[in-house]
Every structure is written in C-alpha cells, then in structure tokens.
CSV table of C-alpha atoms and ligand atoms in Angstrom, one decimal:
chain,number,residue,atom,x,y,z
S,12,MET,CA,214.3,15.6,8.1
S,13,SER,CA,212.4,12.4,7.4
S,14,ASP,CA,215.3,10.5,8.8
S,15,GLY,CA,216.4,8.9,5.6
S,16,ARG,CA,213.0,7.5,5.0
S,17,THR,CA,211.1,8.0,1.8
S,18,ILE,CA,208.0,10.1,2.3
S,19,ILE,CA,205.4,11.5,0.0
S,20,GLY,CA,204.6,15.1,0.9
S,21,ILE,CA,201.4,16.7,-0.4
S,22,ASP,CA,200.6,20.4,-0.1
S,23,ILE,CA,196.9,21.2,-0.9
S,24,GLY,CA,196.8,24.9,-1.7
S,25,GLY,CA,194.1,27.3,-3.1
S,26,THR,CA,195.4,27.1,-6.7
S,27,LYS,CA,197.6,24.0,-6.8
S,28,ILE,CA,198.3,20.7,-5.2
S,29,ALA,CA,202.1,20.2,-4.9
S,30,THR,CA,203.2,16.7,-4.3
S,31,GLY,CA,206.8,15.4,-3.9
S,32,VAL,CA,208.8,12.4,-3.0
S,33,VAL,CA,211.1,13.4,-0.1
S,34,CYS,CA,214.2,11.6,1.1
S,35,GLY,CA,215.9,13.2,4.1
S,36,THR,CA,215.5,16.9,3.3
S,37,ARG,CA,215.7,16.4,-0.4
S,38,VAL,CA,212.7,16.6,-2.8
S,39,LEU,CA,213.5,14.0,-5.4
S,40,GLU,CA,210.6,14.8,-7.7
S,41,ARG,CA,207.6,17.1,-7.7
S,42,VAL,CA,204.2,17.1,-9.4
S,43,LEU,CA,201.9,20.2,-9.6
S,44,LEU,CA,198.2,19.8,-10.4
S,45,PRO,CA,195.6,22.5,-10.3
S,46,THR,CA,193.2,22.5,-7.2
S,47,PRO,CA,189.6,22.3,-8.3
S,48,ALA,CA,188.8,24.7,-5.5
S,49,ASP,CA,185.3,25.6,-6.5
S,50,ARG,CA,184.3,22.0,-7.4
S,51,PRO,CA,182.7,19.4,-5.1
S,52,LYS,CA,185.2,18.0,-2.5
S,53,GLU,CA,185.3,14.6,-4.3
S,54,GLU,CA,187.1,16.3,-7.2
S,55,VAL,CA,189.7,17.7,-4.9
S,56,LEU,CA,190.2,14.3,-3.4
S,57,HIS,CA,190.4,12.7,-6.8
S,58,GLN,CA,193.1,15.3,-7.7
S,59,VAL,CA,195.1,14.5,-4.6
S,60,PHE,CA,195.0,10.7,-5.4
S,61,ALA,CA,195.9,11.6,-9.0
S,62,SER,CA,199.0,13.5,-7.8
S,63,VAL,CA,200.2,10.5,-5.7
S,64,ASP,CA,199.6,8.1,-8.5
S,65,LEU,CA,201.5,10.4,-10.9
S,66,ILE,CA,204.5,10.9,-8.6
S,67,LEU,CA,204.8,7.1,-8.0
S,68,GLU,CA,204.7,6.6,-11.7
S,69,ARG,CA,207.4,9.3,-12.4
S,70,THR,CA,209.8,8.2,-9.7
S,71,GLY,CA,209.2,4.5,-10.4
S,72,HIS,CA,208.5,3.9,-6.6
S,73,HIS,CA,206.1,1.2,-5.6
S,74,ILE,CA,203.7,2.3,-2.9
S,75,GLU,CA,205.3,-0.3,-0.5
S,76,GLU,CA,208.6,1.6,-0.7
S,77,ILE,CA,206.9,4.7,0.7
S,78,ASP,CA,207.3,5.0,4.5
S,79,GLY,CA,204.6,7.5,5.0
S,80,ILE,CA,202.4,10.1,3.4
S,81,GLY,CA,202.1,13.6,4.9
S,82,VAL,CA,199.3,15.9,3.8
S,83,VAL,CA,199.0,19.6,4.6
S,84,ALA,CA,196.1,22.0,3.9
S,85,PRO,CA,194.8,25.3,5.1
S,86,GLY,CA,192.8,24.9,8.3
S,87,PRO,CA,191.2,24.7,10.6
S,88,LEU,CA,191.8,21.0,10.4
S,89,ASP,CA,192.1,18.3,13.0
S,90,PRO,CA,195.5,16.7,12.9
S,91,ARG,CA,194.5,14.1,15.5
S,92,THR,CA,191.8,12.6,13.3
S,93,GLY,CA,193.3,13.8,10.1
S,94,LYS,CA,190.1,15.5,9.1
S,95,VAL,CA,190.0,18.8,7.1
S,96,LEU,CA,187.1,20.7,8.7
S,97,TYR,CA,186.9,23.8,6.5
S,98,SER,CA,189.1,26.4,4.9
S,99,PRO,CA,188.2,30.1,4.5
S,100,ASN,CA,189.8,30.3,1.1
S,101,ILE,CA,189.1,26.9,-0.4
S,102,PRO,CA,185.3,26.2,-0.3
S,103,ALA,CA,185.8,22.6,-1.5
S,104,LEU,CA,187.8,21.7,1.6
S,105,ARG,CA,185.1,20.9,4.0
S,106,ASP,CA,184.6,17.8,6.2
S,107,ILE,CA,187.1,15.5,4.4
S,108,PRO,CA,188.4,12.6,6.5
S,109,LEU,CA,191.6,12.9,4.5
S,110,ALA,CA,193.8,10.6,6.6
S,111,ARG,CA,191.3,7.7,6.6
S,112,LEU,CA,190.6,8.0,2.9
S,113,MET,CA,194.4,8.1,2.1
S,114,ARG,CA,195.1,5.2,4.4
S,115,GLU,CA,192.3,3.1,2.8
S,116,ARG,CA,193.6,3.8,-0.7
S,117,TYR,CA,197.4,3.4,-0.1
S,118,GLY,CA,197.7,1.3,3.0
S,119,ARG,CA,200.5,3.5,4.3
S,120,PRO,CA,200.8,5.7,7.5
S,121,VAL,CA,199.2,9.1,6.8
S,122,LEU,CA,199.7,12.3,8.8
S,123,VAL,CA,197.6,15.4,8.2
S,124,GLU,CA,198.5,18.9,9.4
S,125,ASN,CA,197.7,22.6,8.9
S,126,ASP,CA,199.9,23.9,6.1
S,127,ALA,CA,201.5,26.7,8.1
S,128,ASN,CA,202.2,24.5,11.1
S,129,ALA,CA,203.9,22.0,8.9
S,130,ALA,CA,205.9,24.7,7.0
S,131,GLY,CA,206.9,26.2,10.3
S,132,LEU,CA,208.1,22.8,11.5
S,133,ALA,CA,210.3,22.4,8.4
S,134,GLU,CA,211.7,25.9,8.8
S,135,ALA,CA,212.4,25.2,12.5
S,136,LEU,CA,214.1,21.9,11.9
S,137,PHE,CA,216.2,22.6,8.9
S,138,GLY,CA,215.4,26.1,7.5
S,139,ALA,CA,215.8,29.6,8.9
S,140,GLY,CA,214.8,28.5,12.4
S,141,ALA,CA,217.4,25.8,12.8
S,142,GLY,CA,218.9,26.0,16.3
S,143,TYR,CA,216.1,28.2,17.8
S,144,ALA,CA,213.9,26.8,20.5
S,145,HIS,CA,210.9,29.1,20.1
S,146,VAL,CA,209.9,29.7,16.5
S,147,PHE,CA,207.0,31.8,15.2
S,148,TYR,CA,206.4,31.1,11.5
S,149,VAL,CA,204.1,33.2,9.3
S,150,THR,CA,203.2,32.7,5.6
S,151,VAL,CA,201.7,35.6,3.8
S,152,SER,CA,200.1,34.2,0.7
S,153,THR,CA,196.5,33.9,-0.4
S,154,GLY,CA,195.7,33.7,3.4
S,155,ILE,CA,197.9,34.3,6.4
S,156,GLY,CA,199.0,31.1,8.0
S,157,THR,CA,201.0,30.7,11.2
S,158,GLY,CA,202.7,28.1,13.3
S,159,VAL,CA,204.4,28.0,16.6
S,160,ILE,CA,207.2,25.4,16.9
S,161,LEU,CA,208.6,24.8,20.4
S,162,GLY,CA,211.6,22.6,20.9
S,163,GLY,CA,211.1,21.2,17.4
S,164,LYS,CA,207.5,20.3,17.9
S,165,ILE,CA,204.3,22.0,16.6
S,166,TYR,CA,202.3,23.7,19.4
S,167,GLY,CA,198.8,22.5,18.7
S,168,GLY,CA,197.0,23.7,21.9
S,169,ARG,CA,194.2,21.7,23.4
S,170,THR,CA,192.6,20.3,20.2
S,171,GLY,CA,195.7,20.4,18.0
S,172,MET,CA,194.1,23.2,16.0
S,173,ALA,CA,196.2,26.2,17.4
S,174,VAL,CA,197.7,28.5,16.1
S,175,GLU,CA,195.3,30.3,13.6
S,176,ALA,CA,196.8,33.7,14.2
S,177,GLY,CA,196.0,34.9,10.7
S,178,HIS,CA,192.4,35.3,12.0
S,179,VAL,CA,193.3,37.5,15.0
S,180,THR,CA,191.6,40.8,14.4
S,181,ILE,CA,193.4,44.1,14.6
S,182,ASP,CA,190.3,46.1,14.0
S,183,TYR,CA,186.8,45.0,14.8
S,184,GLU,CA,185.4,47.4,12.2
S,185,GLY,CA,187.9,46.3,9.6
S,186,PRO,CA,187.3,44.6,6.2
S,187,LEU,CA,185.4,41.3,6.2
S,188,CYS,CA,187.6,38.3,6.2
S,189,ASN,CA,186.7,35.0,4.3
S,190,CYS,CA,186.4,33.4,7.8
S,191,GLY,CA,183.3,35.5,8.4
S,192,HIS,CA,184.9,37.9,11.0
S,193,ARG,CA,186.0,41.5,10.5
S,194,GLY,CA,189.5,42.9,10.6
S,195,CYS,CA,191.6,39.8,10.8
S,196,ILE,CA,195.2,40.5,9.9
S,197,GLU,CA,194.5,38.2,6.9
S,198,ALA,CA,191.9,40.7,5.6
S,199,PHE,CA,194.5,43.5,5.8
S,200,ALA,CA,197.8,42.0,4.8
S,201,SER,CA,197.4,38.7,3.0
S,202,GLY,CA,198.3,38.6,-0.7
S,203,THR,CA,194.6,38.8,-1.6
S,204,ALA,CA,194.1,41.8,0.7
S,205,ILE,CA,197.2,43.6,-0.6
S,206,THR,CA,195.9,43.1,-4.2
S,207,ARG,CA,192.5,44.4,-3.1
S,208,ARG,CA,193.9,47.5,-1.3
S,209,THR,CA,196.1,48.3,-4.3
S,210,LYS,CA,193.2,48.2,-6.8
S,211,GLU,CA,191.2,50.5,-4.5
S,212,LYS,CA,194.0,53.0,-4.3
S,213,LEU,CA,194.6,52.9,-8.1
S,214,ARG,CA,190.9,53.5,-8.7
S,215,GLN,CA,191.0,56.6,-6.4
S,216,ALA,CA,194.5,57.8,-7.6
S,217,ARG,CA,194.8,61.3,-9.0
S,218,ALA,CA,198.3,60.9,-10.3
S,219,PRO,CA,199.3,58.2,-12.8
S,220,SER,CA,201.0,55.2,-11.2
S,221,HIS,CA,203.9,53.2,-12.7
S,222,LEU,CA,202.1,50.2,-11.4
S,223,LEU,CA,199.5,50.5,-14.2
S,224,ASP,CA,202.3,50.5,-16.8
S,225,LEU,CA,203.7,47.2,-15.3
S,226,VAL,CA,200.3,45.5,-15.9
S,227,ALA,CA,199.6,47.3,-19.2
S,228,GLY,CA,196.5,49.0,-17.6
S,229,ASP,CA,194.9,45.7,-16.5
S,230,LEU,CA,193.9,46.0,-12.9
S,231,GLU,CA,193.2,42.2,-12.8
S,232,ALA,CA,196.9,41.6,-13.3
S,233,ILE,CA,197.9,43.3,-10.1
S,234,THR,CA,199.7,41.0,-7.6
S,235,PRO,CA,201.9,41.7,-4.5
S,236,ILE,CA,204.9,40.8,-6.7
S,237,VAL,CA,204.0,43.6,-9.2
S,238,VAL,CA,203.5,46.0,-6.2
S,239,GLY,CA,207.0,45.0,-5.0
S,240,GLU,CA,208.5,45.7,-8.4
S,241,ALA,CA,206.8,49.1,-8.7
S,242,ALA,CA,207.9,50.0,-5.1
S,243,GLN,CA,211.5,49.0,-6.0
S,244,GLY,CA,211.2,51.5,-8.9
S,245,GLY,CA,210.1,54.2,-6.4
S,246,ASP,CA,206.4,54.4,-7.4
S,247,PRO,CA,204.7,56.4,-4.6
S,248,LEU,CA,201.4,54.4,-4.6
S,249,ALA,CA,203.2,51.1,-4.4
S,250,LEU,CA,205.5,52.4,-1.6
S,251,GLU,CA,202.4,53.5,0.3
S,252,ILE,CA,201.0,50.0,0.0
S,253,VAL,CA,204.3,48.4,1.2
S,254,GLU,CA,204.5,50.9,4.2
S,255,GLU,CA,200.8,50.2,5.2
S,256,THR,CA,201.4,46.5,5.0
S,257,ALA,CA,204.5,46.7,7.1
S,258,ARG,CA,202.5,48.6,9.7
S,259,PHE,CA,199.6,46.2,9.7
S,260,LEU,CA,202.0,43.3,10.1
S,261,SER,CA,204.0,45.0,12.8
S,262,ILE,CA,201.0,45.9,14.9
S,263,TRP,CA,200.0,42.2,14.8
S,264,LEU,CA,203.5,40.8,15.2
S,265,GLY,CA,204.0,43.0,18.3
S,266,GLY,CA,200.9,41.3,19.7
S,267,MET,CA,202.3,37.9,18.8
S,268,ILE,CA,205.6,38.7,20.6
S,269,ASN,CA,203.5,39.7,23.7
S,270,ILE,CA,201.9,36.2,23.6
S,271,PHE,CA,204.7,33.9,22.5
S,272,ASP,CA,208.0,35.8,23.1
S,273,PRO,CA,209.7,33.8,20.3
S,274,ASP,CA,213.4,33.7,19.6
S,275,ILE,CA,212.7,34.2,15.9
S,276,ILE,CA,209.9,35.2,13.6
S,277,ILE,CA,210.2,33.6,10.1
S,278,LEU,CA,208.2,35.2,7.3
S,279,GLY,CA,207.4,33.2,4.2
S,280,GLY,CA,205.0,33.3,1.3
S,281,GLY,CA,204.9,35.6,-1.8
S,282,VAL,CA,205.1,38.8,0.2
S,283,SER,CA,208.4,37.9,1.8
S,284,GLN,CA,209.8,38.5,-1.7
S,285,TRP,CA,209.5,42.2,-1.0
S,286,GLY,CA,212.8,41.6,0.8
S,287,ASP,CA,214.6,44.8,1.8
S,288,LEU,CA,211.5,46.9,1.2
S,289,LEU,CA,209.8,45.1,4.0
S,290,PHE,CA,212.1,43.4,6.5
S,291,PRO,CA,214.0,46.4,7.8
S,292,ARG,CA,210.7,48.2,8.4
S,293,LEU,CA,209.2,45.2,10.2
S,294,ARG,CA,212.3,45.0,12.4
S,295,GLN,CA,212.0,48.7,13.2
S,296,LEU,CA,208.2,48.9,13.8
S,297,THR,CA,207.3,45.5,15.4
S,298,PRO,CA,209.1,46.1,18.8
S,299,THR,CA,207.2,49.4,19.1
S,300,TYR,CA,204.0,47.5,19.2
S,301,SER,CA,205.1,45.0,21.9
S,302,ILE,CA,205.0,45.6,25.6
S,303,LEU,CA,208.0,43.2,26.2
S,304,PRO,CA,211.0,45.3,27.0
S,305,ARG,CA,213.3,42.9,25.0
S,306,ALA,CA,211.1,42.6,22.0
S,307,ALA,CA,213.7,44.2,19.7
S,308,GLU,CA,215.9,41.1,20.3
S,309,VAL,CA,213.4,38.9,18.4
S,310,ALA,CA,215.0,38.1,15.0
S,311,ILE,CA,212.6,38.8,12.0
S,312,VAL,CA,213.9,36.9,9.0
S,313,PRO,CA,212.7,35.6,5.6
S,314,ALA,CA,211.9,31.9,5.2
S,315,ARG,CA,214.5,29.8,3.6
S,316,LEU,CA,212.7,26.8,2.1
S,317,GLU,CA,210.4,28.8,0.0
S,318,ALA,CA,209.5,26.9,-3.2
S,319,ASP,CA,209.3,23.4,-1.6
S,320,VAL,CA,208.3,24.4,1.9
S,321,GLY,CA,204.8,22.8,1.6
S,322,ILE,CA,206.1,19.5,0.4
S,323,LEU,CA,209.0,19.5,2.9
S,324,GLY,CA,206.6,20.5,5.7
S,325,ALA,CA,204.3,17.6,4.9
S,326,ALA,CA,207.3,15.2,4.9
S,327,ALA,CA,208.7,16.7,8.2
S,328,LEU,CA,205.6,15.5,10.0
S,329,PHE,CA,207.3,12.1,10.0
S,330,ALA,CA,210.5,13.6,11.6
S,331,THR,CA,211.2,12.5,15.2
S,332,PRO,CA,212.8,15.3,17.1
X,408,LIG,C1,193.9,29.5,7.2
X,408,LIG,C2,195.1,28.8,7.8
X,408,LIG,C3,196.1,28.7,6.7
X,408,LIG,C4,196.4,30.0,6.0
X,408,LIG,C5,197.4,29.8,4.8
X,408,LIG,C6,194.2,30.8,6.5
X,408,LIG,O1,193.1,31.4,5.9
X,408,LIG,O2,192.9,29.7,8.2
X,408,LIG,O3,194.8,27.6,8.3
X,408,LIG,O4,197.3,28.2,7.3
X,408,LIG,O5,195.2,30.5,5.5
X,408,LIG,O6,197.0,28.8,3.9
C-alpha cells in the first residue's frame, strides 16, 4: 500500500534486522542480518546501514529511485522526531536519532514507527483488518506489541507513543517484566514468558512430558512452537501452558475491549501459530472478561501478513489513506 512507490522497509527486531524493497504491497527482495542486540548502539546502526546497502546492491536500485525509507523498531520511540528512546528487550536500542541519521546518509524521506503500530497498520490496510474501521493489533513474540488503527490511521495519543498495551499489568505482584514493572501481560504471555513458564513447569513435573522428547531433553531448546507441537499431540503439560496463556491473554484482551471497543482483534507473532489450540479458546474466554455487553461480537483472528509484516508495516508508513 505504498501507492506504487518504491519504498525500503526495515524491521529492527531483537534477533534480526529484516529489510525489503516494497512496491505496492509486494516485497520484491529481502535481506536478513543479525541484530547485534548486546553491542553498542553504533553497531546496530551500522548493521541497519549495511542492510540498506545490501538490498540496493541486490535489487540493482539506485538510492535516487527509492521514494522513502520506513523503519520500525520496538518502542517506546518517538515517531514525530524519529528517535528510538529505549526498548525493554533490545538494550542497544537507546537514544538513537534514527530518522535524522538515515536521512543524512541516504538523502531520502525517512519515517520511523513502533513495530507493532506499523504491523497493525499494514494488517488494517491490506491484511486481516481490511475493511474494518477499528482495529486492535497484537503481536506475541519476544515481547508483546500492540497497535490501534482507527480509520486506516495509527492512533498515537498525545505524544505519538501510544499504544504500549503489552506493558499493561494484569497482576501487580506478577513476574518482573524487562520494562522494570511487575505483572505486565508481556511478562506472562510473550514468547519469552511462555518459554520461561514451560521450563519452570518441566522442572517441577512429576510425570514425564513428551515436550522433553521433542527437544531431546534440552530445556534450552524449548520454544512456544515446540509447546504448540506437544499440545497438538495431547501432552498434558503443554496443554496446560496453552490454556494458561489463553486465559492470561483473554483477561487482558477483555480489558482492551473495554477501552477500545474494536471491530476486530488481530493476533500475530509466533504464538498465533498455535492456531486452533488458541483462537477458539480466546473467542470463548475474552468476552467473559469484558464489561461491554456486545464484546462477543468482536472478531478475534490470526494475522495474515505474518512473515513480511515488519517490512510491509515499515513501507505502509508511506501509505496515504
Ligand atoms: C515493546 C513494544 C514492542 C513489542 C514487540 C515490547 O516490549 O515495548 O514497543 O512493540 O515489545 O516488539
């Protein structure tokens, strides 16, 4: 939805930087480079530049042919100045005037936005949310990111830094979140939290779990995807993790419905791959945690643009609704 223009979309994530050249809603070419997340910020920046240089080289585009560069990263970040302030899960992303540095180097228009806001925008414009006026987007991955898209526009609140709903607490005595607060939904139900909870349960388990067979006894190899596989196979411990996660998310989503009353909730990220293990349960439980009498009408669906959503979201920043 970059209106036929050629845009470079960059998604800075905790483990990788995904960069693509986007024309319309098509990703023409992608480059994946590792994020040096624990290194000084200059190295992250260097890697972002390297990814742009590499994609230009691969596609044979000259920088003058690029109409804009969109960059997304976990927040909080300031989309108005294009500055990344800090990120709970990527220590290196701190105080980086990304838009200015990118403009200085490439001389093209640059837009910077929170990763989940941008992914939500792409889903709302041409993904699972197309045609809906009020979209609540959630990505459950390393962290929990959220975006609210109203009438095809990101709702940014007073400073442009809303909606950081992954850091809404559901239990003030809950586990410590990387943001420094306790009991955020991210600390209960993000991919990282699911892995942590699974390992805890496995350590305490009395009966053997099929999960351990799937990872050949190596607890470090546990991921939400493996949990999903074990749950599919009927493993009781994995099923318990899925059920608890569904309940945590529903408690929180019920609250989100109270606040935003969206038409649709779109769930993306690795955990959305739990598919039928998760979605029917979310649809059943979520309305029970909302006070709105018509909460059950809110559609809860998987995201559609999964693999490329970061790149497409970054490019969608240039869309003019
Ligand atoms: C950050 C969000 C981000 C999410 C997913 C959270 O920890 O606070 O800004 O969208 O992770 O990357």
